[in-house]
Amino acid sequence: LDTSNPGFEKLVQDGKSAFGARSQNSEQYSSGDTYWVSAAAEPRCSLEKLAKAVFDFHTQGLQPGQDYAAEKSGANWWTLVLNPEDDVGLHWDRDYTVEEESGLLLPPY
């Protein structure tokens, strides 16, 4: 990571603006926010641009509208700062409201 790159400070600022994933003592899950960038949207910040680039990488060679619905596809993203005392194990993200209401484990969105 080249911290002397002019875009690095923008990336750090976007990360600080989006960061909120800190668990509260008694909560099972963090209370932070996650974000969504649609495959059909223009990224609004450097982190959405990065998330969309990951999506684009994984859909190389596929045709929007034929192989996937761009308006219903995209990338879910979030920021996370790990401190040495943090306990973050292997996990996958899911819609926690659906999980709580029905017990179903579905990806968000």
Short mmCIF file of N, CA and C in Angstrom, two decimals:
data_model
loop_
_atom_site.label_atom_id
_atom_site.label_comp_id
_atom_site.label_asym_id
_atom_site.label_seq_id
_atom_site.Cartn_x
_atom_site.Cartn_y
_atom_site.Cartn_z
N LEU A 1 0.86 -1.18 0.00
CA LEU A 1 0.00 0.00 0.00
C LEU A 1 0.90 1.23 0.00
N ASP A 2 0.72 2.07 -0.98
CA ASP A 2 1.55 3.26 -1.13
C ASP A 2 0.88 4.45 -0.43
N THR A 3 1.31 4.74 0.80
CA THR A 3 0.70 5.82 1.56
C THR A 3 1.07 7.20 1.04
N SER A 4 2.04 7.27 0.12
CA SER A 4 2.40 8.57 -0.47
C SER A 4 1.52 8.90 -1.69
N ASN A 5 0.72 7.93 -2.13
CA ASN A 5 -0.19 8.15 -3.25
C ASN A 5 -1.23 9.19 -2.85
N PRO A 6 -1.50 10.19 -3.72
CA PRO A 6 -2.48 11.23 -3.38
C PRO A 6 -3.87 10.69 -3.04
N GLY A 7 -4.24 9.56 -3.59
CA GLY A 7 -5.55 8.98 -3.32
C GLY A 7 -5.65 8.29 -1.97
N PHE A 8 -4.50 8.04 -1.33
CA PHE A 8 -4.50 7.33 -0.05
C PHE A 8 -5.25 8.10 1.03
N GLU A 9 -5.02 9.39 1.12
CA GLU A 9 -5.69 10.20 2.16
C GLU A 9 -7.20 10.21 1.94
N LYS A 10 -7.65 10.24 0.70
CA LYS A 10 -9.08 10.19 0.39
C LYS A 10 -9.67 8.85 0.85
N LEU A 11 -8.94 7.78 0.62
CA LEU A 11 -9.38 6.46 1.05
C LEU A 11 -9.49 6.40 2.58
N VAL A 12 -8.52 6.95 3.27
CA VAL A 12 -8.55 6.98 4.74
C VAL A 12 -9.74 7.80 5.22
N GLN A 13 -9.97 8.96 4.63
CA GLN A 13 -11.10 9.81 5.04
C GLN A 13 -12.44 9.11 4.79
N ASP A 14 -12.58 8.46 3.64
CA ASP A 14 -13.81 7.71 3.36
C ASP A 14 -14.00 6.59 4.37
N GLY A 15 -12.91 5.91 4.73
CA GLY A 15 -12.99 4.85 5.72
C GLY A 15 -13.43 5.36 7.08
N LYS A 16 -12.88 6.49 7.49
CA LYS A 16 -13.27 7.08 8.77
C LYS A 16 -14.74 7.50 8.76
N SER A 17 -15.21 8.02 7.64
CA SER A 17 -16.61 8.44 7.54
C SER A 17 -17.56 7.25 7.62
N ALA A 18 -17.16 6.13 7.03
CA ALA A 18 -18.03 4.96 6.97
C ALA A 18 -17.92 4.06 8.19
N PHE A 19 -16.85 4.17 8.96
CA PHE A 19 -16.61 3.24 10.05
C PHE A 19 -17.64 3.39 11.16
N GLY A 20 -18.16 2.28 11.58
CA GLY A 20 -19.11 2.29 12.69
C GLY A 20 -19.30 0.90 13.25
N ALA A 21 -18.49 -0.05 12.82
CA ALA A 21 -18.68 -1.45 13.21
C ALA A 21 -17.96 -1.78 14.50
N ARG A 22 -18.46 -1.28 15.59
CA ARG A 22 -17.88 -1.58 16.90
C ARG A 22 -18.97 -2.22 17.73
N SER A 23 -18.75 -3.43 18.19
CA SER A 23 -19.80 -4.10 18.96
C SER A 23 -19.98 -3.43 20.32
N GLN A 24 -21.18 -3.50 20.80
CA GLN A 24 -21.50 -3.02 22.14
C GLN A 24 -21.40 -4.23 23.07
N ASN A 25 -20.98 -4.04 24.27
CA ASN A 25 -20.63 -5.12 25.19
C ASN A 25 -21.56 -6.33 25.18
N SER A 26 -22.87 -6.14 25.21
CA SER A 26 -23.77 -7.28 25.34
C SER A 26 -24.38 -7.72 24.01
N GLU A 27 -24.06 -7.05 22.93
CA GLU A 27 -24.66 -7.40 21.65
C GLU A 27 -23.90 -8.55 20.99
N GLN A 28 -24.67 -9.43 20.32
CA GLN A 28 -24.06 -10.54 19.61
C GLN A 28 -23.35 -10.05 18.35
N TYR A 29 -23.92 -9.05 17.70
CA TYR A 29 -23.37 -8.52 16.46
C TYR A 29 -22.97 -7.06 16.66
N SER A 30 -22.06 -6.58 15.83
CA SER A 30 -21.67 -5.17 15.93
C SER A 30 -22.86 -4.30 15.54
N SER A 31 -22.81 -3.07 15.98
CA SER A 31 -23.89 -2.14 15.66
C SER A 31 -23.53 -1.26 14.48
N GLY A 32 -22.49 -1.61 13.78
CA GLY A 32 -22.02 -0.79 12.66
C GLY A 32 -22.91 -0.90 11.43
N ASP A 33 -22.62 -0.04 10.49
CA ASP A 33 -23.38 0.00 9.24
C ASP A 33 -22.68 -0.79 8.15
N THR A 34 -23.48 -1.34 7.26
CA THR A 34 -22.96 -1.90 6.02
C THR A 34 -23.57 -1.10 4.89
N TYR A 35 -22.95 -1.17 3.74
CA TYR A 35 -23.36 -0.36 2.60
C TYR A 35 -23.51 -1.23 1.38
N TRP A 36 -24.21 -0.70 0.39
CA TRP A 36 -24.48 -1.42 -0.85
C TRP A 36 -24.18 -0.50 -2.02
N VAL A 37 -23.49 -1.03 -3.01
CA VAL A 37 -23.31 -0.31 -4.27
C VAL A 37 -23.84 -1.23 -5.37
N SER A 38 -24.80 -0.72 -6.11
CA SER A 38 -25.42 -1.47 -7.20
C SER A 38 -24.46 -1.57 -8.38
N ALA A 39 -24.54 -2.68 -9.09
CA ALA A 39 -23.73 -2.86 -10.29
C ALA A 39 -24.09 -1.81 -11.34
N ALA A 40 -25.30 -1.26 -11.26
CA ALA A 40 -25.76 -0.29 -12.25
C ALA A 40 -25.45 1.15 -11.83
N ALA A 41 -24.85 1.35 -10.66
CA ALA A 41 -24.63 2.70 -10.13
C ALA A 41 -23.19 3.16 -10.32
N GLU A 42 -23.03 4.47 -10.34
CA GLU A 42 -21.70 5.05 -10.31
C GLU A 42 -21.27 5.16 -8.84
N PRO A 43 -20.07 4.70 -8.50
CA PRO A 43 -19.61 4.80 -7.11
C PRO A 43 -19.59 6.25 -6.63
N ARG A 44 -19.98 6.45 -5.36
CA ARG A 44 -20.03 7.79 -4.77
C ARG A 44 -18.80 8.15 -3.97
N CYS A 45 -17.96 7.16 -3.67
CA CYS A 45 -16.73 7.43 -2.90
C CYS A 45 -15.70 6.38 -3.27
N SER A 46 -14.49 6.54 -2.75
CA SER A 46 -13.40 5.63 -3.11
C SER A 46 -13.68 4.19 -2.63
N LEU A 47 -14.37 4.03 -1.51
CA LEU A 47 -14.66 2.69 -1.01
C LEU A 47 -15.71 1.99 -1.87
N GLU A 48 -16.70 2.74 -2.35
CA GLU A 48 -17.67 2.15 -3.29
C GLU A 48 -16.97 1.80 -4.60
N LYS A 49 -16.03 2.62 -5.02
CA LYS A 49 -15.27 2.33 -6.23
C LYS A 49 -14.50 1.02 -6.08
N LEU A 50 -13.90 0.82 -4.92
CA LEU A 50 -13.17 -0.41 -4.64
C LEU A 50 -14.12 -1.61 -4.61
N ALA A 51 -15.26 -1.48 -3.92
CA ALA A 51 -16.23 -2.58 -3.85
C ALA A 51 -16.75 -2.93 -5.23
N LYS A 52 -17.02 -1.91 -6.03
CA LYS A 52 -17.53 -2.16 -7.39
C LYS A 52 -16.46 -2.80 -8.26
N ALA A 53 -15.19 -2.45 -8.06
CA ALA A 53 -14.10 -3.07 -8.81
C ALA A 53 -14.00 -4.56 -8.48
N VAL A 54 -14.23 -4.93 -7.21
CA VAL A 54 -14.24 -6.35 -6.83
C VAL A 54 -15.40 -7.06 -7.52
N PHE A 55 -16.58 -6.43 -7.51
CA PHE A 55 -17.74 -7.01 -8.20
C PHE A 55 -17.43 -7.19 -9.69
N ASP A 56 -16.90 -6.14 -10.31
CA ASP A 56 -16.58 -6.20 -11.75
C ASP A 56 -15.57 -7.29 -12.06
N PHE A 57 -14.60 -7.48 -11.18
CA PHE A 57 -13.62 -8.55 -11.37
C PHE A 57 -14.30 -9.92 -11.41
N HIS A 58 -15.25 -10.12 -10.49
CA HIS A 58 -15.91 -11.42 -10.40
C HIS A 58 -16.99 -11.64 -11.45
N THR A 59 -17.34 -10.60 -12.19
CA THR A 59 -18.34 -10.75 -13.25
C THR A 59 -17.73 -10.53 -14.63
N GLN A 60 -16.40 -10.57 -14.72
CA GLN A 60 -15.73 -10.43 -16.02
C GLN A 60 -16.28 -11.47 -17.00
N GLY A 61 -16.58 -11.03 -18.20
CA GLY A 61 -17.07 -11.94 -19.22
C GLY A 61 -18.56 -12.18 -19.17
N LEU A 62 -19.24 -11.69 -18.16
CA LEU A 62 -20.69 -11.83 -18.06
C LEU A 62 -21.36 -10.59 -18.62
N GLN A 63 -22.53 -10.77 -19.18
CA GLN A 63 -23.27 -9.66 -19.77
C GLN A 63 -24.41 -9.22 -18.86
N PRO A 64 -24.37 -7.94 -18.39
CA PRO A 64 -25.49 -7.44 -17.60
C PRO A 64 -26.78 -7.53 -18.41
N GLY A 65 -27.84 -7.93 -17.77
CA GLY A 65 -29.12 -8.07 -18.46
C GLY A 65 -29.30 -9.44 -19.09
N GLN A 66 -28.20 -10.13 -19.31
CA GLN A 66 -28.27 -11.48 -19.86
C GLN A 66 -27.85 -12.51 -18.81
N ASP A 67 -26.70 -12.28 -18.21
CA ASP A 67 -26.17 -13.22 -17.22
C ASP A 67 -26.53 -12.84 -15.78
N TYR A 68 -26.83 -11.59 -15.55
CA TYR A 68 -27.26 -11.12 -14.23
C TYR A 68 -28.02 -9.81 -14.38
N ALA A 69 -28.86 -9.51 -13.40
CA ALA A 69 -29.63 -8.27 -13.41
C ALA A 69 -28.82 -7.19 -12.69
N ALA A 70 -28.26 -6.25 -13.43
CA ALA A 70 -27.38 -5.23 -12.85
C ALA A 70 -28.10 -4.40 -11.78
N GLU A 71 -29.38 -4.14 -11.97
CA GLU A 71 -30.11 -3.32 -10.99
C GLU A 71 -30.38 -4.06 -9.68
N LYS A 72 -30.22 -5.38 -9.68
CA LYS A 72 -30.42 -6.18 -8.46
C LYS A 72 -29.11 -6.79 -7.95
N SER A 73 -28.02 -6.51 -8.64
CA SER A 73 -26.72 -7.08 -8.29
C SER A 73 -25.78 -5.97 -7.85
N GLY A 74 -24.76 -6.33 -7.11
CA GLY A 74 -23.79 -5.34 -6.67
C GLY A 74 -22.94 -5.89 -5.55
N ALA A 75 -22.42 -4.99 -4.74
CA ALA A 75 -21.51 -5.38 -3.66
C ALA A 75 -21.94 -4.76 -2.34
N ASN A 76 -21.95 -5.59 -1.31
CA ASN A 76 -22.17 -5.16 0.06
C ASN A 76 -20.79 -4.92 0.65
N TRP A 77 -20.60 -3.78 1.29
CA TRP A 77 -19.27 -3.47 1.84
C TRP A 77 -19.39 -2.76 3.18
N TRP A 78 -18.30 -2.77 3.92
CA TRP A 78 -18.23 -2.11 5.22
C TRP A 78 -16.77 -1.89 5.55
N THR A 79 -16.53 -1.10 6.57
CA THR A 79 -15.17 -0.91 7.05
C THR A 79 -15.05 -1.53 8.43
N LEU A 80 -13.86 -1.94 8.77
CA LEU A 80 -13.62 -2.57 10.05
C LEU A 80 -12.19 -2.26 10.49
N VAL A 81 -12.05 -1.81 11.69
CA VAL A 81 -10.74 -1.58 12.29
C VAL A 81 -10.56 -2.64 13.36
N LEU A 82 -9.50 -3.42 13.24
CA LEU A 82 -9.24 -4.46 14.22
C LEU A 82 -8.13 -4.03 15.16
N ASN A 83 -8.41 -4.13 16.43
CA ASN A 83 -7.41 -3.91 17.46
C ASN A 83 -6.97 -5.26 17.99
N PRO A 84 -5.80 -5.35 18.61
CA PRO A 84 -5.31 -6.65 19.09
C PRO A 84 -6.30 -7.37 20.02
N GLU A 85 -7.09 -6.63 20.79
CA GLU A 85 -8.02 -7.27 21.73
C GLU A 85 -9.36 -7.64 21.09
N ASP A 86 -9.59 -7.28 19.84
CA ASP A 86 -10.86 -7.60 19.17
C ASP A 86 -10.95 -9.09 18.86
N ASP A 87 -12.16 -9.61 18.98
CA ASP A 87 -12.42 -11.02 18.71
C ASP A 87 -13.36 -11.11 17.51
N VAL A 88 -12.77 -11.21 16.33
CA VAL A 88 -13.55 -11.32 15.10
C VAL A 88 -13.17 -12.63 14.44
N GLY A 89 -14.07 -13.60 14.54
CA GLY A 89 -13.81 -14.91 13.96
C GLY A 89 -14.32 -14.99 12.53
N LEU A 90 -14.14 -16.15 11.94
CA LEU A 90 -14.65 -16.41 10.61
C LEU A 90 -16.16 -16.21 10.61
N HIS A 91 -16.66 -15.48 9.64
CA HIS A 91 -18.10 -15.24 9.57
C HIS A 91 -18.50 -14.90 8.15
N TRP A 92 -19.77 -14.89 7.90
CA TRP A 92 -20.30 -14.36 6.65
C TRP A 92 -21.48 -13.47 7.01
N ASP A 93 -21.68 -12.45 6.23
CA ASP A 93 -22.73 -11.49 6.56
C ASP A 93 -24.08 -11.97 6.06
N ARG A 94 -25.07 -11.65 6.85
CA ARG A 94 -26.45 -12.03 6.51
C ARG A 94 -27.38 -10.92 6.97
N ASP A 95 -28.62 -11.02 6.52
CA ASP A 95 -29.64 -10.06 6.90
C ASP A 95 -30.09 -10.42 8.31
N TYR A 96 -29.60 -9.66 9.30
CA TYR A 96 -29.86 -10.00 10.70
C TYR A 96 -31.32 -9.82 11.10
N THR A 97 -32.03 -8.92 10.44
CA THR A 97 -33.46 -8.76 10.73
C THR A 97 -34.22 -10.01 10.29
N VAL A 98 -33.94 -10.51 9.09
CA VAL A 98 -34.59 -11.73 8.61
C VAL A 98 -34.22 -12.90 9.52
N GLU A 99 -32.96 -12.97 9.93
CA GLU A 99 -32.53 -14.04 10.83
C GLU A 99 -33.31 -14.00 12.14
N GLU A 100 -33.45 -12.80 12.71
CA GLU A 100 -34.16 -12.66 13.98
C GLU A 100 -35.64 -12.99 13.85
N GLU A 101 -36.25 -12.55 12.76
CA GLU A 101 -37.70 -12.74 12.59
C GLU A 101 -38.09 -14.14 12.14
N SER A 102 -37.24 -14.80 11.33
CA SER A 102 -37.65 -16.08 10.77
C SER A 102 -36.66 -17.21 11.00
N GLY A 103 -35.46 -16.87 11.43
CA GLY A 103 -34.44 -17.90 11.60
C GLY A 103 -33.71 -18.25 10.32
N LEU A 104 -34.09 -17.62 9.21
CA LEU A 104 -33.42 -17.88 7.93
C LEU A 104 -32.11 -17.12 7.85
N LEU A 105 -31.09 -17.76 7.31
CA LEU A 105 -29.79 -17.14 7.14
C LEU A 105 -29.62 -16.78 5.66
N LEU A 106 -29.94 -15.52 5.35
CA LEU A 106 -29.88 -15.04 3.97
C LEU A 106 -28.88 -13.90 3.87
N PRO A 107 -28.18 -13.80 2.72
CA PRO A 107 -27.29 -12.66 2.56
C PRO A 107 -28.09 -11.36 2.53
N PRO A 108 -27.46 -10.24 2.92
CA PRO A 108 -28.19 -8.97 2.90
C PRO A 108 -28.59 -8.58 1.50
N TYR A 109 -29.61 -7.77 1.42
CA TYR A 109 -30.14 -7.23 0.17
C TYR A 109 -30.69 -8.33 -0.65
#
